[in-house]
Coordinates of C-alpha atoms in Angstrom, one line a residue:
Chain A
M160 CA 3.1 4.3 -16.5
A161 CA 4.7 5.6 -19.7
S162 CA 3.7 8.9 -21.3
I163 CA 1.5 8.5 -24.4
L164 CA 1.0 12.2 -25.1
S165 CA 2.8 15.4 -24.2
L166 CA 1.9 19.0 -24.8
R167 CA 5.0 21.3 -24.6
K168 CA 4.4 25.0 -24.2
V169 CA 1.4 24.9 -26.5
C170 CA 0.0 28.3 -27.6
K171 CA -2.9 28.9 -30.0
T172 CA -3.7 32.3 -31.5
Y173 CA -6.6 32.8 -33.9
G174 CA -6.3 35.5 -36.6
E175 CA -2.6 35.8 -36.1
N176 CA -2.1 38.1 -39.1
T177 CA -5.1 40.2 -38.4
K178 CA -5.5 43.5 -36.5
N179 CA -7.1 41.7 -33.5
P180 CA -5.5 38.3 -33.0
T181 CA -7.1 36.2 -30.2
K182 CA -4.9 34.1 -28.1
V183 CA -6.8 31.2 -26.6
L184 CA -4.1 28.9 -25.2
F185 CA -1.1 30.1 -23.3
D186 CA 2.0 27.8 -22.7
V187 CA 0.0 24.7 -21.9
D188 CA 2.2 21.9 -20.6
L189 CA 0.5 18.6 -20.0
E190 CA 1.5 14.9 -19.9
F191 CA -1.0 12.0 -20.3
E192 CA -0.1 8.5 -19.3
E193 CA -0.9 5.4 -21.2
S194 CA -4.3 3.8 -20.2
S195 CA -5.2 6.8 -18.1
F196 CA -8.8 8.2 -17.8
N197 CA -8.8 12.0 -17.8
A198 CA -11.4 14.7 -17.7
I199 CA -11.0 18.3 -18.9
I200 CA -13.3 20.8 -17.4
G201 CA -13.7 24.5 -17.8
Q202 CA -16.3 27.2 -18.5
S203 CA -17.4 27.9 -22.1
G204 CA -14.7 29.9 -23.9
S205 CA -12.0 28.7 -21.6
G206 CA -10.1 27.1 -24.4
K207 CA -10.8 23.4 -23.6
S208 CA -12.3 22.5 -27.0
T209 CA -9.4 24.3 -28.8
L210 CA -7.1 22.2 -26.6
L211 CA -8.9 19.0 -27.6
N212 CA -8.7 19.9 -31.3
I213 CA -5.0 20.4 -31.0
V214 CA -4.5 17.2 -29.0
G215 CA -6.5 15.5 -31.7
S216 CA -4.4 17.0 -34.5
L217 CA -7.5 18.6 -36.0
D218 CA -5.8 21.9 -35.5
R219 CA -2.1 22.8 -35.1
P220 CA -0.7 24.9 -32.2
T221 CA 0.6 28.3 -33.1
T222 CA 3.8 27.6 -31.1
G223 CA 4.8 24.6 -29.0
D224 CA 4.7 21.0 -29.8
I225 CA 2.7 17.8 -29.3
L226 CA 4.5 14.5 -28.8
F227 CA 2.8 11.2 -29.3
K228 CA 4.9 8.4 -27.7
N229 CA 7.8 10.9 -27.6
E230 CA 7.6 11.6 -31.3
S231 CA 6.8 15.2 -32.4
L232 CA 3.8 15.8 -34.5
A233 CA 5.0 19.2 -35.6
K234 CA 7.0 17.9 -38.6
L235 CA 4.3 15.7 -40.0
S236 CA 2.7 16.7 -43.3
K237 CA -1.0 17.1 -43.6
N238 CA -1.4 13.6 -45.0
D239 CA 0.9 12.0 -42.4
L240 CA -1.1 13.8 -39.7
A241 CA -4.3 12.5 -41.1
A242 CA -2.9 9.0 -41.2
F243 CA -1.7 9.3 -37.6
R244 CA -5.2 10.5 -36.6
N245 CA -6.9 7.6 -38.3
R246 CA -4.5 5.1 -36.9
S247 CA -4.0 6.3 -33.3
L248 CA -7.0 8.4 -32.3
G249 CA -10.7 7.9 -31.8
F250 CA -13.2 10.7 -31.5
I251 CA -16.6 10.9 -29.8
F252 CA -18.6 14.1 -29.9
Q253 CA -21.7 15.4 -28.2
F254 CA -23.6 14.9 -31.4
H255 CA -22.8 11.5 -32.7
Y256 CA -22.8 12.4 -36.4
L257 CA -24.0 9.0 -37.5
L258 CA -25.1 8.8 -41.1
P259 CA -28.9 8.2 -40.9
E260 CA -29.2 6.2 -44.1
F261 CA -26.8 3.5 -42.8
T262 CA -27.2 0.8 -40.2
A263 CA -25.4 0.7 -36.9
L264 CA -22.9 -1.8 -38.3
E265 CA -22.3 0.3 -41.4
N266 CA -21.7 3.4 -39.3
V267 CA -19.1 1.6 -37.2
L268 CA -17.3 0.5 -40.4
M269 CA -17.5 4.0 -41.9
P270 CA -13.9 5.0 -41.1
Y271 CA -12.8 2.0 -43.2
R272 CA -15.1 2.9 -46.1
I273 CA -14.0 6.6 -46.1
S274 CA -10.4 5.7 -46.1
K275 CA -11.1 3.0 -48.8
Q276 CA -9.4 0.3 -46.8
P277 CA -10.7 -3.2 -47.4
I278 CA -13.2 -4.5 -44.9
T279 CA -11.6 -7.9 -44.2
D280 CA -13.2 -10.6 -42.1
E281 CA -11.1 -9.4 -39.2
V282 CA -12.4 -5.9 -39.5
M283 CA -16.0 -7.1 -39.7
N284 CA -15.5 -9.3 -36.7
R285 CA -14.1 -6.4 -34.7
A286 CA -17.1 -4.2 -35.7
N287 CA -19.5 -6.9 -34.5
E288 CA -17.5 -7.4 -31.3
L289 CA -17.5 -3.7 -30.6
L290 CA -21.3 -3.5 -31.1
D291 CA -21.7 -6.4 -28.7
I292 CA -19.5 -4.6 -26.2
V293 CA -21.6 -1.5 -26.3
G294 CA -24.7 -3.6 -25.9
L295 CA -26.1 -3.3 -29.3
G296 CA -25.5 -6.8 -30.6
N297 CA -29.2 -7.1 -31.5
F298 CA -29.4 -3.7 -33.2
K299 CA -26.5 -4.0 -35.7
N300 CA -28.7 -4.0 -38.7
K301 CA -31.1 -1.2 -37.6
L302 CA -30.8 2.1 -39.3
A303 CA -29.2 4.8 -37.1
T304 CA -32.4 6.8 -37.2
N305 CA -34.3 3.9 -35.6
L306 CA -32.1 4.0 -32.5
S307 CA -32.5 6.1 -29.3
G308 CA -30.2 8.9 -28.4
G309 CA -28.2 6.7 -26.0
Q310 CA -28.0 3.9 -28.5
Q311 CA -26.8 6.3 -31.2
Q312 CA -24.1 7.5 -28.9
R313 CA -23.1 3.9 -28.2
V314 CA -22.7 3.3 -31.9
A315 CA -20.5 6.4 -32.1
I316 CA -18.4 5.0 -29.3
A317 CA -18.0 1.7 -31.2
R318 CA -17.1 3.6 -34.3
S319 CA -14.4 5.5 -32.4
L320 CA -12.8 2.2 -31.5
I321 CA -12.9 0.5 -34.9
N322 CA -9.2 1.3 -35.6
N323 CA -8.2 0.2 -32.1
P324 CA -6.9 3.7 -31.2
A325 CA -4.5 4.3 -28.4
I326 CA -6.3 7.4 -27.4
V327 CA -10.0 8.3 -27.5
L328 CA -10.8 12.0 -27.3
A329 CA -14.4 12.8 -26.3
D330 CA -16.0 16.2 -26.4
E331 CA -19.1 16.3 -24.1
P332 CA -19.9 12.7 -24.9
T333 CA -22.9 12.7 -22.5
G334 CA -23.9 16.4 -23.1
N335 CA -27.0 15.3 -25.0
L336 CA -28.1 12.4 -22.8
D337 CA -30.4 12.0 -19.7
S338 CA -28.8 11.1 -16.4
D339 CA -29.5 7.4 -16.6
T340 CA -28.0 7.1 -20.1
T341 CA -25.1 9.3 -19.0
E342 CA -24.3 6.8 -16.3
K343 CA -24.4 3.9 -18.8
V344 CA -22.2 5.7 -21.3
Y345 CA -19.7 6.5 -18.6
E346 CA -19.6 2.9 -17.4
L347 CA -19.1 1.8 -21.0
L348 CA -16.1 4.2 -21.5
R349 CA -14.6 3.0 -18.3
E350 CA -15.0 -0.6 -19.3
I351 CA -13.3 0.1 -22.6
N352 CA -10.5 1.9 -20.8
Q353 CA -9.9 -1.1 -18.6
K354 CA -10.4 -3.8 -21.3
F355 CA -8.4 -2.3 -24.1
K356 CA -6.1 0.0 -22.0
T357 CA -7.3 2.9 -24.2
T358 CA -6.3 6.3 -22.9
F359 CA -9.4 8.6 -22.5
I360 CA -9.4 12.4 -22.6
I361 CA -12.9 13.6 -22.0
I362 CA -14.2 17.2 -22.0
T363 CA -17.2 17.3 -19.8
H364 CA -19.5 19.8 -18.0
D365 CA -21.0 16.9 -16.2
R366 CA -19.8 16.6 -12.6
T367 CA -21.1 13.0 -12.3
V368 CA -18.7 12.0 -15.1
A369 CA -15.8 14.2 -14.2
E370 CA -15.7 13.1 -10.5
K371 CA -15.4 9.5 -11.6
T372 CA -12.3 10.0 -13.7
D373 CA -8.8 9.5 -12.4
R374 CA -7.6 13.0 -13.2
V375 CA -9.3 16.3 -13.6
I376 CA -7.7 19.2 -15.5
E377 CA -9.4 22.6 -15.4
I378 CA -8.7 25.0 -18.1
K379 CA -9.3 28.7 -17.3
D380 CA -8.6 31.6 -19.6
G381 CA -6.5 29.4 -21.8
R382 CA -4.2 28.1 -19.1
V383 CA -4.1 25.0 -16.9
Y384 CA -5.7 26.3 -13.7
L385 CA -6.0 23.0 -11.9
D386 CA -4.6 19.5 -12.3
I387 CA -5.7 16.9 -9.7
S388 CA -5.5 13.2 -9.5
K389 CA -7.2 10.6 -7.2
Chain B
M51 CA -13.4 -2.1 32.5
K52 CA -15.5 -4.9 31.1
E53 CA -13.7 -7.1 28.5
K54 CA -14.7 -5.7 25.2
N55 CA -13.5 -6.6 21.7
Y56 CA -13.7 -4.7 18.4
E57 CA -15.0 -7.7 16.5
E58 CA -18.1 -7.9 18.6
F59 CA -18.8 -4.2 17.8
I60 CA -18.1 -4.7 14.1
N61 CA -20.4 -7.7 14.0
Y62 CA -23.2 -5.5 15.3
L63 CA -22.4 -2.9 12.7
N64 CA -22.2 -5.4 9.8
H65 CA -25.7 -6.4 10.7
E66 CA -26.9 -2.8 11.1
K67 CA -27.8 -3.5 14.7
K68 CA -28.0 0.2 15.8
D69 CA -29.3 -0.4 19.4
E70 CA -26.6 -2.9 20.1
C71 CA -23.8 -0.7 18.7
V72 CA -24.9 2.4 20.7
I73 CA -25.3 0.4 23.9
Y74 CA -22.0 -1.2 23.4
I75 CA -20.2 2.2 23.1
M76 CA -22.2 3.7 25.9
E77 CA -21.1 0.9 28.2
L78 CA -17.5 1.7 27.2
F79 CA -18.0 5.3 28.3
E80 CA -19.7 4.3 31.5
E81 CA -16.7 2.1 32.3
G82 CA -14.3 5.0 31.9
A83 CA -13.2 4.9 28.2
T84 CA -12.2 8.3 26.9
V85 CA -13.7 9.9 23.8
R86 CA -10.3 9.5 22.1
D87 CA -10.2 5.8 22.9
V88 CA -13.6 5.2 21.5
Y89 CA -13.0 7.2 18.3
E90 CA -9.5 5.7 17.7
N91 CA -10.2 2.1 18.6
Y92 CA -13.8 1.7 17.4
V93 CA -15.3 4.6 15.3
I94 CA -12.4 5.4 13.0
P95 CA -11.4 1.8 12.3
A96 CA -15.0 0.9 11.6
L97 CA -15.1 3.6 8.9
A98 CA -11.6 3.1 7.5
E99 CA -11.6 -0.7 7.4
Y100 CA -15.0 -1.2 5.9
E101 CA -15.0 -3.8 3.2
C102 CA -18.2 -4.7 1.5
D103 CA -18.6 -8.5 1.2
S104 CA -21.1 -8.2 -1.7
D105 CA -20.3 -7.9 -5.4
V106 CA -23.4 -5.8 -5.9
E107 CA -22.4 -2.1 -5.8
E108 CA -25.9 -1.0 -4.7
I109 CA -25.8 -3.3 -1.7
C110 CA -22.4 -1.9 -0.7
I111 CA -23.6 1.7 -0.9
W112 CA -26.7 1.3 1.3
K113 CA -24.7 -0.8 3.8
E114 CA -22.1 1.8 4.0
H115 CA -24.7 4.5 4.5
A116 CA -26.4 2.5 7.2
R117 CA -23.0 2.1 8.9
T118 CA -22.4 5.8 8.7
S119 CA -25.8 6.6 10.2
I120 CA -25.0 4.4 13.2
I121 CA -21.6 6.0 13.6
R122 CA -23.2 9.4 13.5
T123 CA -25.5 8.5 16.4
I124 CA -22.5 7.3 18.3
L125 CA -20.7 10.6 17.7
E126 CA -23.7 12.6 18.9
S127 CA -24.0 10.4 21.9
S128 CA -20.4 10.9 22.8
Y129 CA -20.8 14.7 23.2
P130 CA -21.7 14.8 26.9
Y131 CA -18.5 12.8 27.6
L132 CA -16.5 15.1 25.4
I133 CA -17.7 18.1 27.4
K134 CA -16.4 16.4 30.6
Q135 CA -13.1 15.4 29.1
K136 CA -12.1 18.5 27.1
K137 CA -8.9 20.2 28.1
A138 CA -8.5 23.9 29.2
K139 CA -9.4 26.5 26.6
I140 CA -6.6 27.9 24.5
N141 CA -8.3 30.9 23.0
K142 CA -8.0 29.7 19.4
T143 CA -11.1 29.5 17.3
V144 CA -11.5 27.0 14.4
L145 CA -14.4 26.9 11.9
V146 CA -14.8 23.4 10.4
A147 CA -16.7 22.9 7.1
C148 CA -17.0 20.6 4.1
P149 CA -16.9 22.5 0.8
Q150 CA -19.8 22.6 -1.5
L151 CA -21.0 19.2 -2.8
E152 CA -18.9 17.4 -0.2
Y153 CA -21.4 15.3 1.6
H154 CA -18.9 13.1 3.5
E155 CA -18.9 14.9 6.9
I156 CA -18.1 12.2 9.5
G157 CA -14.4 13.1 9.3
A158 CA -15.2 16.8 9.8
I159 CA -17.3 16.0 12.8
I160 CA -14.6 13.8 14.4
A161 CA -12.0 16.6 13.7
T162 CA -14.3 19.2 15.3
N163 CA -14.7 17.0 18.4
Y164 CA -11.0 16.3 18.6
L165 CA -10.3 20.1 18.4
I166 CA -12.8 20.7 21.2
L167 CA -11.1 18.0 23.3
E168 CA -7.8 19.8 22.9
G169 CA -9.2 23.1 24.1
F170 CA -10.0 24.8 20.8
D171 CA -13.2 26.7 20.3
A172 CA -14.3 24.7 17.3
K173 CA -17.5 25.1 15.4
Y174 CA -18.7 22.8 12.7
I175 CA -20.9 24.6 10.1
G176 CA -21.9 21.6 8.0
A177 CA -21.5 19.4 4.9
N178 CA -21.9 20.7 1.4
T179 CA -21.4 24.3 2.5
P180 CA -21.6 26.7 -0.5
N181 CA -18.5 28.9 -0.9
E182 CA -20.4 32.1 -0.1
Q183 CA -21.7 30.6 3.1
V184 CA -18.2 29.6 4.2
I185 CA -17.0 33.1 3.4
S186 CA -20.0 34.6 5.3
A187 CA -19.2 32.5 8.4
V188 CA -15.5 33.5 8.2
S189 CA -16.5 37.2 7.9
I190 CA -18.9 37.1 10.8
L191 CA -17.2 34.7 13.2
K192 CA -13.7 35.8 12.4
P193 CA -12.0 32.5 13.4
D194 CA -8.2 32.1 13.7
F195 CA -8.4 29.0 11.5
L196 CA -10.7 27.5 8.9
A197 CA -10.5 23.7 8.6
L198 CA -11.9 22.2 5.3
S199 CA -12.5 18.4 5.2
I200 CA -12.4 17.0 1.6
T201 CA -13.1 13.4 0.8
N202 CA -14.0 13.3 -2.9
Y203 CA -11.0 14.5 -4.8
Y204 CA -13.2 16.3 -7.3
N205 CA -14.2 18.7 -4.5
I206 CA -10.7 20.2 -4.7
V207 CA -12.1 22.0 -7.8
A208 CA -14.4 24.0 -5.5
T209 CA -11.9 24.2 -2.7
K210 CA -9.3 25.9 -4.8
K211 CA -11.8 28.6 -5.7
L212 CA -12.9 28.9 -2.1
T213 CA -9.4 29.3 -0.7
E214 CA -8.4 31.8 -3.3
K215 CA -11.5 33.9 -2.4
L216 CA -10.8 33.5 1.3
R217 CA -7.3 34.9 0.8
E218 CA -8.8 38.0 -0.7
V219 CA -11.4 38.4 2.0
D220 CA -9.2 37.7 5.0
S221 CA -5.4 37.6 4.6
N222 CA -4.9 36.7 8.2
L223 CA -7.0 33.6 8.1
K224 CA -5.0 30.3 8.3
I225 CA -6.4 27.4 6.3
I226 CA -6.3 23.8 7.5
I227 CA -6.9 21.0 5.0
G228 CA -7.8 17.4 6.0
G229 CA -9.6 14.4 4.5
Q230 CA -8.9 11.6 2.0
A231 CA -8.4 14.0 -0.9
A232 CA -5.5 15.7 1.0
N233 CA -3.5 12.4 0.9
N234 CA -2.4 13.0 -2.6
P235 CA 0.5 15.6 -2.4
H236 CA 0.1 16.7 -6.0
T237 CA -3.6 17.3 -5.7
L238 CA -3.1 19.0 -2.3
S239 CA -0.5 21.3 -3.9
Q240 CA -3.2 22.9 -6.1
V241 CA -4.9 24.5 -3.1
S242 CA -3.7 27.4 -1.0
Y243 CA -3.4 26.1 2.6
D244 CA -1.3 26.6 5.7
F245 CA -1.6 23.3 7.6
V246 CA -2.6 19.7 6.9
V247 CA -4.3 17.9 9.8
Q248 CA -5.4 14.3 9.4
T249 CA -5.2 12.7 12.8
Y250 CA -5.6 13.4 16.5
A251 CA -1.7 13.3 16.8
D252 CA -1.6 16.0 14.1
I253 CA -4.0 18.2 16.1
V254 CA -1.9 17.7 19.2
K255 CA 1.3 18.7 17.3
F256 CA -0.5 21.6 15.6
K257 CA -1.6 22.9 19.1
E258 CA 1.9 22.5 20.5
E259 CA 3.3 24.6 17.6
L260 CA 0.7 27.3 18.3
L261 CA 1.5 27.6 22.1

């Protein structure tokens, strides 16, 4: 399988120009294959969220490079990076960040509204299809606040897919859910991975999720401590 | 020896007929079959070749667990024959364990029995053994080897930490790894180990290299 994302000697230091700079990532080399389903684990403060932010181009490495389909992201301007992020990446967080005054459907379409792109029939059809896939076909017009925690997370998953991203980055997507709902959300992510060939990189503390992924990367003290595959 | 066939045994297993399965294997022993014959020709294939004929995952899981339970009884019932058939002692001790949260222990039990057959003083200390318990057993029993059986690849996470700690505690201890998770060379490379043992033939070879 071809590489979709490469990290080359990625380092991250916060407060570089201060008296006490804090280095949180050290020479991280990682390769992710297209359509792969990966977990990143590690204790709090290990650097895994920093790593995900850098992979998601929400933050830039201090040194090193990220390559998306063999193209370096280092030279992209802020605007180009934002366009890349919008086009190629989807994000799911522990807290879904749905806008409460909007319906499930409107939340799924929000990335289009924010970027002021026209909501064509094709886009509307995709939003409806995604809500059907996440099992919320009958809840499209309900306000986000009238949905359960699991349903809200499923709306967030549909929203992350509206731009048909090549990679979905998830930071503790089941961290706020009970075990039954966790299982359903995992199954949904796996179904999307198989149906759309979307690459998943999931930070999780949940063993029941991590052990079902195809690859587990453990980050410890800012370094790749373990990298195992099925 | 009475004419026996594997399909008949598997048919009993597929229908969770425990009595028939155990009687079938006991008859094999009574007719002179060796423990190795029974494990290699019946027990291991029955575990390795299991294919669920249902599309319903829940059915597959309980059927597999029922099969494992029957196999467990067969393994326990084989022990008196194992005592009779084991080779001369070779003064090498092996502690066998499954790391924490590894509940698949049939492979570890078979490995322990094979080691005993080949003359090792092998002790199995259990499935899902917390790291500190493994370290305690190593400290007290002072085995020559620790064998870890890992089926679920995620348990390599705990195994890596365990093996690193064991190297600090006892630098002379040799670590053997086995089980399905050890079949992936890249995954295996993440753990500090000395030997990989997956089959009876591997144990025989391992023993020959020691002597």
